[in-house]
Coordinates of C-alpha atoms in Angstrom, one line a residue:
M1 CA 44.3 142.9 124.2
S2 CA 44.5 143.3 120.4
L3 CA 42.6 145.7 118.2
V4 CA 39.9 144.3 115.9
C5 CA 38.6 145.9 112.7
A6 CA 34.9 146.8 113.0
I7 CA 34.3 145.8 109.4
S8 CA 36.4 142.5 109.0
N9 CA 36.5 141.4 112.6
E10 CA 40.2 140.7 112.1
V11 CA 43.4 142.2 113.5
P12 CA 44.2 145.2 111.3
E13 CA 47.7 145.7 109.8
H14 CA 47.2 149.5 109.7
P15 CA 44.6 150.4 112.4
C16 CA 42.9 153.7 112.5
V17 CA 40.0 155.2 114.6
S18 CA 36.9 157.1 113.4
P19 CA 36.2 160.2 115.6
V20 CA 32.6 159.9 114.5
S21 CA 31.8 156.4 116.0
N22 CA 35.0 155.9 118.0
Q23 CA 35.4 152.5 116.2
V24 CA 38.7 150.9 115.0
F25 CA 39.0 150.0 111.4
E26 CA 41.6 148.6 108.9
R27 CA 42.6 151.8 107.0
R28 CA 42.5 150.0 103.7
L29 CA 38.9 148.9 104.2
I30 CA 37.5 152.1 105.7
E31 CA 39.1 154.2 103.0
K32 CA 37.4 152.1 100.4
Y33 CA 34.1 152.3 102.2
I34 CA 34.3 156.1 102.6
A35 CA 35.2 156.4 98.9
E36 CA 32.0 154.6 98.0
N37 CA 29.5 155.9 100.7
G38 CA 31.1 159.0 102.4
V39 CA 29.7 158.0 105.8
D40 CA 30.8 156.1 108.9
P41 CA 29.8 152.4 108.5
I42 CA 28.6 152.2 112.1
N43 CA 26.3 155.2 112.6
G44 CA 26.0 156.5 109.1
Q45 CA 27.2 160.0 109.9
P46 CA 29.4 161.8 107.3
L47 CA 33.0 160.9 107.5
S48 CA 36.1 161.8 105.3
E49 CA 39.6 160.2 105.1
E50 CA 41.2 163.3 106.6
Q51 CA 39.2 162.7 109.8
L52 CA 40.7 159.2 110.3
I53 CA 43.2 159.0 113.1
D54 CA 46.1 156.4 112.8
I55 CA 46.8 154.3 115.8
K56 CA 50.4 153.5 116.4
V57 CA 50.9 150.0 117.7
S58 CA 53.6 147.3 117.6
H59 CA 53.5 145.0 114.6
P60 CA 50.4 142.8 115.3
I61 CA 50.7 139.1 115.4
R62 CA 47.8 137.6 113.4
P63 CA 46.1 134.7 115.0
K64 CA 46.2 131.5 113.1
A65 CA 43.2 130.6 111.1
P66 CA 40.8 128.1 112.8
S67 CA 41.7 125.5 110.2
A68 CA 45.3 125.6 111.3
T69 CA 44.7 125.0 115.0
S70 CA 44.0 121.3 114.9
I71 CA 46.8 118.7 114.9
P72 CA 45.8 117.2 111.5
A73 CA 45.8 120.7 110.0
I74 CA 49.2 121.5 111.5
L75 CA 50.6 118.2 110.1
K76 CA 49.1 119.0 106.7
S77 CA 50.7 122.4 106.8
L78 CA 54.1 120.9 107.7
Q79 CA 53.8 118.3 105.0
D80 CA 53.1 121.1 102.4
E81 CA 56.1 123.1 103.6
W82 CA 58.3 119.9 103.5
D83 CA 57.2 119.1 99.9
A84 CA 57.9 122.7 98.8
V85 CA 61.4 122.5 100.4
M86 CA 62.1 119.2 98.7
L87 CA 61.0 120.5 95.3
H88 CA 63.2 123.6 95.8
S89 CA 66.1 121.3 96.8
F90 CA 65.6 119.2 93.7
T91 CA 65.6 122.2 91.5
L92 CA 68.8 123.5 93.1
R93 CA 70.5 120.1 92.6
Q94 CA 69.6 120.1 88.9
Q95 CA 71.0 123.6 88.5
L96 CA 74.2 122.6 90.4
Q97 CA 74.7 119.6 88.1
T98 CA 74.2 121.7 85.0
T99 CA 76.7 124.3 86.4
R100 CA 79.2 121.5 87.2
Q101 CA 79.0 120.1 83.6
E102 CA 79.4 123.6 82.1
L103 CA 82.4 124.2 84.4
S104 CA 83.9 120.8 83.5
H105 CA 83.5 121.6 79.8
A106 CA 85.1 125.0 80.3
L107 CA 88.0 123.6 82.2
Y108 CA 88.5 120.9 79.6
Q109 CA 88.6 123.4 76.8
H110 CA 91.0 125.6 78.9
D111 CA 93.3 122.6 79.4
A112 CA 93.2 121.7 75.7
A113 CA 94.0 125.3 74.8
C114 CA 96.9 125.3 77.3
R115 CA 98.2 122.1 75.8
V116 CA 98.1 123.5 72.3
I117 CA 99.9 126.7 73.4
A118 CA 102.6 124.7 75.2
R119 CA 103.1 122.5 72.1
L120 CA 103.3 125.6 69.8
T121 CA 105.8 127.3 72.2
K122 CA 107.9 124.1 72.1
E123 CA 107.8 124.0 68.3
V124 CA 108.7 127.7 68.0
T125 CA 111.7 127.1 70.3
A126 CA 112.8 124.1 68.3
A127 CA 112.4 126.0 65.1
R128 CA 114.5 128.9 66.4
E129 CA 117.2 126.5 67.6
A130 CA 117.2 124.7 64.2
L131 CA 117.3 128.0 62.3
A132 CA 120.3 129.2 64.4
T133 CA 122.3 126.1 63.3
L134 CA 121.9 127.0 59.6
K135 CA 124.7 128.9 57.9
P136 CA 123.5 131.9 55.9
Q137 CA 124.6 131.9 52.3
A138 CA 123.5 135.0 50.4
G139 CA 120.2 135.0 52.4
L140 CA 118.2 132.3 54.0
I141 CA 118.9 128.7 53.0
A142 CA 115.8 126.5 52.4
P143 CA 115.8 123.8 55.2
Q144 CA 115.9 120.2 54.1
A145 CA 114.6 117.3 56.1
T146 CA 116.9 114.5 56.8
P147 CA 115.3 111.0 56.2
A148 CA 114.1 109.6 59.5
S149 CA 115.3 106.3 60.8
Q150 CA 112.2 104.4 61.8
T151 CA 112.2 101.7 64.5
A152 CA 109.3 99.4 65.7
A153 CA 108.9 97.3 68.8
V154 CA 106.5 94.4 68.7
G155 CA 105.1 92.1 71.3
A156 CA 102.1 89.9 71.7
G157 CA 99.1 91.9 72.7
G158 CA 101.1 95.1 72.2
E159 CA 101.5 97.7 69.6
A160 CA 103.9 98.5 66.7
M161 CA 105.2 101.9 67.5
E162 CA 107.5 104.0 65.4
V163 CA 110.2 106.4 66.4
S164 CA 111.6 109.1 64.2
E165 CA 114.8 111.0 64.7
Q166 CA 114.8 114.2 62.7
V167 CA 117.7 116.6 62.1
G168 CA 117.4 120.2 60.9
M169 CA 114.2 122.1 60.2
T170 CA 111.7 119.5 59.1
P171 CA 108.0 119.7 58.2
E172 CA 107.4 118.1 61.6
I173 CA 108.8 121.2 63.3
I174 CA 106.5 123.4 61.3
Q175 CA 103.4 121.3 61.8
K176 CA 102.8 118.4 64.1
R177 CA 99.8 116.9 65.5
G178 CA 96.7 119.1 66.2
K179 CA 93.4 120.3 64.8
T180 CA 95.0 121.3 61.5
V181 CA 95.3 118.3 59.1
P182 CA 98.9 118.0 57.9
E183 CA 99.5 118.6 54.2
D184 CA 101.3 115.3 53.9
L185 CA 98.5 113.3 55.5
I186 CA 97.4 110.4 53.2
R187 CA 94.1 111.1 51.6
A188 CA 91.2 108.7 52.2
E189 CA 91.0 107.7 48.6
D190 CA 94.7 106.8 48.6
L191 CA 94.4 105.0 52.0
G192 CA 91.8 102.8 50.3
K193 CA 94.5 101.7 47.9
F194 CA 96.9 100.4 50.6
R195 CA 98.2 96.9 50.1
Q196 CA 100.6 94.7 52.0
V197 CA 104.2 95.7 51.0
A198 CA 106.2 93.7 53.5
S199 CA 105.8 90.8 56.0
H200 CA 108.5 89.7 58.5
A201 CA 108.7 86.9 61.0
V202 CA 108.9 88.2 64.5
S203 CA 107.9 87.2 68.0
S204 CA 104.2 86.9 68.9
G205 CA 105.1 87.6 72.5
A206 CA 104.0 84.1 73.5
D207 CA 107.7 83.1 73.6
K208 CA 108.2 85.7 76.4
N209 CA 110.4 87.9 74.2
V210 CA 110.2 91.5 72.9
V211 CA 111.5 92.1 69.4
V212 CA 112.7 95.5 68.2
F213 CA 112.5 95.8 64.4
D214 CA 114.1 98.5 62.2
R215 CA 111.6 99.2 59.4
R216 CA 114.2 101.1 57.4
E217 CA 116.8 98.3 57.5
E218 CA 114.1 95.7 57.4
Q219 CA 115.7 93.6 60.1
I220 CA 115.5 92.8 63.8
V221 CA 117.9 94.9 65.9
A222 CA 117.3 93.5 69.3
T223 CA 115.6 90.6 71.0
L224 CA 114.8 91.4 74.7
K225 CA 114.5 88.5 77.1
G226 CA 113.5 88.6 80.7
H227 CA 109.8 88.0 81.2
T228 CA 108.8 84.6 82.7
K229 CA 105.4 84.6 80.9
K230 CA 104.1 85.9 77.6
V231 CA 104.4 89.6 76.7
S232 CA 101.0 91.3 76.7
S233 CA 101.8 94.9 75.9
V234 CA 104.7 96.9 74.4
I235 CA 105.4 100.6 74.0
Y236 CA 108.4 102.3 72.3
H237 CA 109.4 105.6 73.8
P238 CA 108.9 108.4 71.2
A239 CA 112.1 110.2 72.1
Q240 CA 114.5 107.6 73.5
S241 CA 115.8 104.2 72.6
V242 CA 113.7 102.7 75.3
V243 CA 111.0 100.0 75.2
F244 CA 108.4 99.2 77.9
S245 CA 106.8 95.8 78.2
A246 CA 104.1 94.2 80.4
S247 CA 103.4 90.6 81.1
P248 CA 101.1 88.3 83.1
D249 CA 104.2 87.6 85.3
S250 CA 103.0 90.8 87.1
T251 CA 106.0 92.9 86.1
I252 CA 106.7 95.9 83.8
R253 CA 110.2 96.0 82.3
V254 CA 112.1 98.9 80.9
W255 CA 114.5 98.0 78.2
S256 CA 117.5 99.8 76.6
V257 CA 117.4 99.0 72.9
T258 CA 121.1 100.1 72.3
G259 CA 122.3 97.9 75.2
G260 CA 119.8 95.1 74.6
N261 CA 119.2 94.7 78.3
C262 CA 116.6 95.4 81.0
V263 CA 117.4 98.6 83.0
Q264 CA 114.3 98.6 85.3
V265 CA 111.8 96.2 86.6
I266 CA 108.7 97.9 87.9
R267 CA 106.8 95.7 90.3
A268 CA 103.6 97.7 90.7
H269 CA 101.1 94.8 90.6
E270 CA 100.4 91.5 92.2
A271 CA 98.6 90.0 89.2
S272 CA 98.7 90.0 85.4
V273 CA 99.5 93.5 83.9
T274 CA 96.9 94.2 81.3
G275 CA 97.7 97.6 79.9
L276 CA 100.4 100.2 79.5
S277 CA 100.4 103.9 78.5
L278 CA 103.2 106.5 78.4
H279 CA 102.5 109.9 79.9
A280 CA 102.8 113.0 77.6
T281 CA 106.0 114.0 79.3
G282 CA 107.6 110.7 78.5
D283 CA 108.8 110.3 82.1
Y284 CA 105.9 108.3 83.6
L285 CA 104.1 105.1 82.9
L286 CA 100.5 104.1 83.5
S287 CA 99.7 100.5 84.1
S288 CA 96.5 98.5 84.8
S289 CA 96.2 95.0 86.2
E290 CA 93.9 92.1 87.0
D291 CA 94.6 93.0 90.7
Q292 CA 92.0 95.8 90.2
Y293 CA 94.6 98.5 90.6
W294 CA 96.1 101.1 88.2
A295 CA 99.6 102.4 89.0
F296 CA 101.6 105.5 88.0
S297 CA 105.3 104.9 87.9
D298 CA 108.6 106.8 87.3
I299 CA 110.4 105.1 84.4
Q300 CA 113.8 106.5 85.5
T301 CA 113.8 105.1 89.0
G302 CA 111.2 102.3 88.6
R303 CA 109.4 103.7 91.6
V304 CA 105.7 103.4 91.9
L305 CA 104.4 106.9 92.7
T306 CA 100.8 106.0 93.3
K307 CA 98.5 103.0 93.1
V308 CA 94.7 103.3 93.2
T309 CA 91.7 101.0 92.9
D310 CA 88.0 101.6 92.7
E311 CA 86.8 99.9 95.9
T312 CA 83.1 100.1 94.8
A313 CA 83.7 98.2 91.6
G314 CA 85.8 95.2 92.7
C315 CA 86.7 93.9 89.3
A316 CA 89.8 93.5 87.2
L317 CA 91.1 96.3 84.9
T318 CA 91.6 95.1 81.3
C319 CA 93.3 98.1 79.6
A320 CA 94.5 101.7 80.3
Q321 CA 95.3 104.7 78.1
F322 CA 96.4 108.3 78.8
H323 CA 94.5 111.3 77.4
P324 CA 96.8 113.4 75.1
D325 CA 96.9 116.2 77.7
G326 CA 98.2 113.8 80.4
L327 CA 95.7 115.1 83.0
I328 CA 93.2 112.4 82.7
F329 CA 93.2 108.8 81.5
G330 CA 90.8 105.9 80.9
T331 CA 90.7 102.3 82.1
G332 CA 88.6 99.4 80.9
T333 CA 87.2 96.8 83.2
A334 CA 86.1 93.2 83.1
D335 CA 82.5 94.2 83.8
S336 CA 82.3 96.2 80.6
Q337 CA 82.8 99.7 82.1
I338 CA 85.0 102.5 80.9
K339 CA 86.2 104.7 83.7
I340 CA 87.8 108.1 83.3
W341 CA 90.2 109.2 86.1
D342 CA 91.7 112.5 87.2
L343 CA 95.4 111.8 87.6
K344 CA 96.1 114.7 90.1
E345 CA 93.2 113.9 92.3
R346 CA 93.4 110.1 91.8
T347 CA 89.6 110.0 91.5
N348 CA 87.1 108.4 89.2
V349 CA 85.4 111.4 87.5
A350 CA 83.2 109.7 84.8
N351 CA 81.9 106.3 83.8
F352 CA 80.8 105.1 80.4
P353 CA 78.6 102.0 80.5
G354 CA 77.3 100.5 77.3
H355 CA 79.4 97.5 76.4
S356 CA 78.2 94.0 77.3
G357 CA 81.5 92.3 77.6
P358 CA 85.0 93.0 79.0
V359 CA 86.6 96.1 77.5
T360 CA 89.7 95.1 75.5
S361 CA 91.0 98.3 74.2
I362 CA 90.6 102.1 74.4
A363 CA 92.1 105.0 72.4
F364 CA 91.8 108.8 72.7
S365 CA 91.9 111.0 69.5
E366 CA 94.8 113.5 69.4
N367 CA 92.4 116.5 69.6
G368 CA 91.2 115.1 72.9
Y369 CA 87.5 115.2 72.0
Y370 CA 86.8 111.5 71.1
L371 CA 87.3 108.2 72.9
A372 CA 87.1 104.9 71.0
T373 CA 86.5 101.6 72.9
G374 CA 86.3 98.0 72.0
A375 CA 85.0 95.0 73.9
Q376 CA 84.2 91.3 73.7
D377 CA 80.7 92.2 72.5
S378 CA 81.9 92.6 68.9
S379 CA 81.2 96.3 68.9
L380 CA 83.2 99.5 68.6
K381 CA 81.8 102.6 70.5
L382 CA 82.7 106.2 70.0
W383 CA 82.3 108.7 72.9
D384 CA 82.2 112.5 73.0
L385 CA 84.2 113.6 76.0
R386 CA 82.7 117.1 75.8
K387 CA 79.2 115.8 76.2
L388 CA 80.1 112.6 78.1
K389 CA 78.0 110.4 75.9
N390 CA 78.1 107.7 73.3
F391 CA 77.4 109.2 69.8
K392 CA 78.3 106.2 67.6
T393 CA 78.3 102.4 67.8
I394 CA 79.8 100.3 65.1
T395 CA 78.6 96.7 65.2
L396 CA 81.2 94.4 63.9
D397 CA 80.9 90.8 62.7
N398 CA 79.7 88.1 65.1
N399 CA 82.5 86.9 67.4
Y400 CA 84.8 89.7 66.2
E401 CA 87.5 90.3 68.8
V402 CA 88.8 93.8 69.2
K403 CA 92.4 93.7 70.4
S404 CA 93.9 97.1 69.4
L405 CA 92.6 100.6 68.7
V406 CA 94.7 103.6 67.5
F407 CA 94.0 107.0 66.0
D408 CA 96.6 108.5 63.6
Q409 CA 98.4 111.6 64.9
S410 CA 96.0 114.0 63.1
G411 CA 92.9 112.3 64.5
T412 CA 91.6 111.7 61.0
Y413 CA 91.7 107.9 60.9
L414 CA 91.0 105.1 63.4
A415 CA 92.5 101.7 63.0
V416 CA 91.0 98.6 64.6
G417 CA 93.0 95.3 65.0
G418 CA 91.5 92.0 66.0
S419 CA 89.9 89.3 63.9
D420 CA 91.2 91.5 61.0
I421 CA 92.4 95.0 60.4
R422 CA 89.9 97.8 59.6
V423 CA 90.5 101.5 59.2
Y424 CA 87.7 104.1 59.6
I425 CA 87.6 107.8 58.6
C426 CA 86.7 109.9 61.6
K427 CA 83.5 112.0 61.7
Q428 CA 81.9 110.0 58.9
W429 CA 83.0 106.8 60.7
S430 CA 82.9 104.9 57.4
E431 CA 85.2 102.0 56.7
V432 CA 87.9 102.8 54.1
L433 CA 90.2 99.8 54.5
N434 CA 90.0 96.1 55.5
F435 CA 92.9 93.6 55.6
S436 CA 92.7 89.9 56.6
D437 CA 96.3 88.9 55.8
H438 CA 97.1 87.6 59.3
S439 CA 96.4 84.0 59.8
G440 CA 96.0 84.6 63.6
L441 CA 94.5 87.3 65.8
V442 CA 95.8 90.8 65.2
T443 CA 97.2 92.0 68.5
G444 CA 98.6 95.5 67.5
V445 CA 98.2 98.2 64.9
A446 CA 100.0 101.5 64.4
F447 CA 100.0 104.3 61.9
G448 CA 103.2 105.7 60.4
E449 CA 103.9 109.4 60.2
H450 CA 101.0 111.2 58.4
A451 CA 99.4 107.8 58.0
Q452 CA 101.8 107.1 55.1
F453 CA 101.9 103.4 56.1
L454 CA 100.2 101.0 58.5
A455 CA 101.9 98.4 60.7
S456 CA 100.4 95.4 62.4
T457 CA 101.4 92.4 64.5
G458 CA 99.6 89.2 65.2
M459 CA 99.5 85.8 66.9
D460 CA 100.8 84.3 63.6
R461 CA 104.3 85.7 64.7
S462 CA 104.4 88.2 61.8
L463 CA 104.9 92.0 61.5
K464 CA 103.2 93.4 58.4
F465 CA 103.4 96.7 56.7
Y466 CA 100.8 98.2 54.4
S467 CA 101.3 101.2 52.1
L468 CA 100.6 102.4 48.5

């Protein structure tokens, strides 16, 4: 039997009894009544708060309101509770997503900082070693840079890459790529004065050959033969006399320039190889293919270390490019998607939709913040990797074909190769240069050191250089 308040006719939370009328009351209600009237509400006799006697009982269980005792009322109550739970869950998911994005940005900035620190440490070590080789003569001798020998490898849908071999303490040791713009970087007003200074007949790659061209000597130093179909992509190793090439014959070949022979054949794919990118360490190679897979291979052994596909997409990969830190990379697809992958986890971590045609080329800026993409929709899109969104779209001429994209090493300029050659200044994203000297499609563009010159290859079987 439960106690009932004589005033409210409900089970009291803090019951007490009046010695005047012997009735049970809710203490809160009877105290308020006594404060206003000073008498017992039942018999009207004088009563004070000190006379009230507390009743010690176990915690009362309040009976449900009559409105909650029917089945429809119970269902309504359950529905209200379910809605509240779902709203709370939605709020938690939003907060979790925001926290994940903030964590991702923090980790990205941390990785970028670690990369810069590692680079600076390497430069300091190189500078110390170079300094130790100098002979002191009445004090410190001013270091002089030895002219670099510059070599380029060209192939059909590939790039023209330069390799520099420096001796002694050079400006490159003091300041390389990074957020600080090098003092020797060509200025935008001077870049606009570039003109064609040389043109050489080379392979377009359609003849299945890779040609290595020495810019300094202005002559071909090696013709590499071995592919059974056209050459679609070429990379020159930045520290070794090694060239990598890809072809629709589904193979990737590693060539020795000095020996003029193929030293490794990497068979990572079962269809046409569409893209190549060298890892920041210089020891591994990323490749993409129409077989829908990307592969990560060891260039020394030719062994395929991992091979991954996006089973949910089910479409060919059209290009691939490492991020400068080597921890993530991007791939383009035939269904106009750009996918960002985590190399260590081998998972797709972000997607950038927006193009309306197959993606033909992608390029990361050296600071790691920006991604440029081109596709068969005659447009160039710029993406901010920190905010994971497209912040600029450059609409090109109708039927313009983008075949090659490359940032200079300072991240100041972006070159586009395709129907012609265009150079944009970053941040303003305004065009500062336009060349249409090739009689065929431009398949590769590359900047020289500090953007002092620009090189391009095309389907017209020519290698052209532009400078002041």
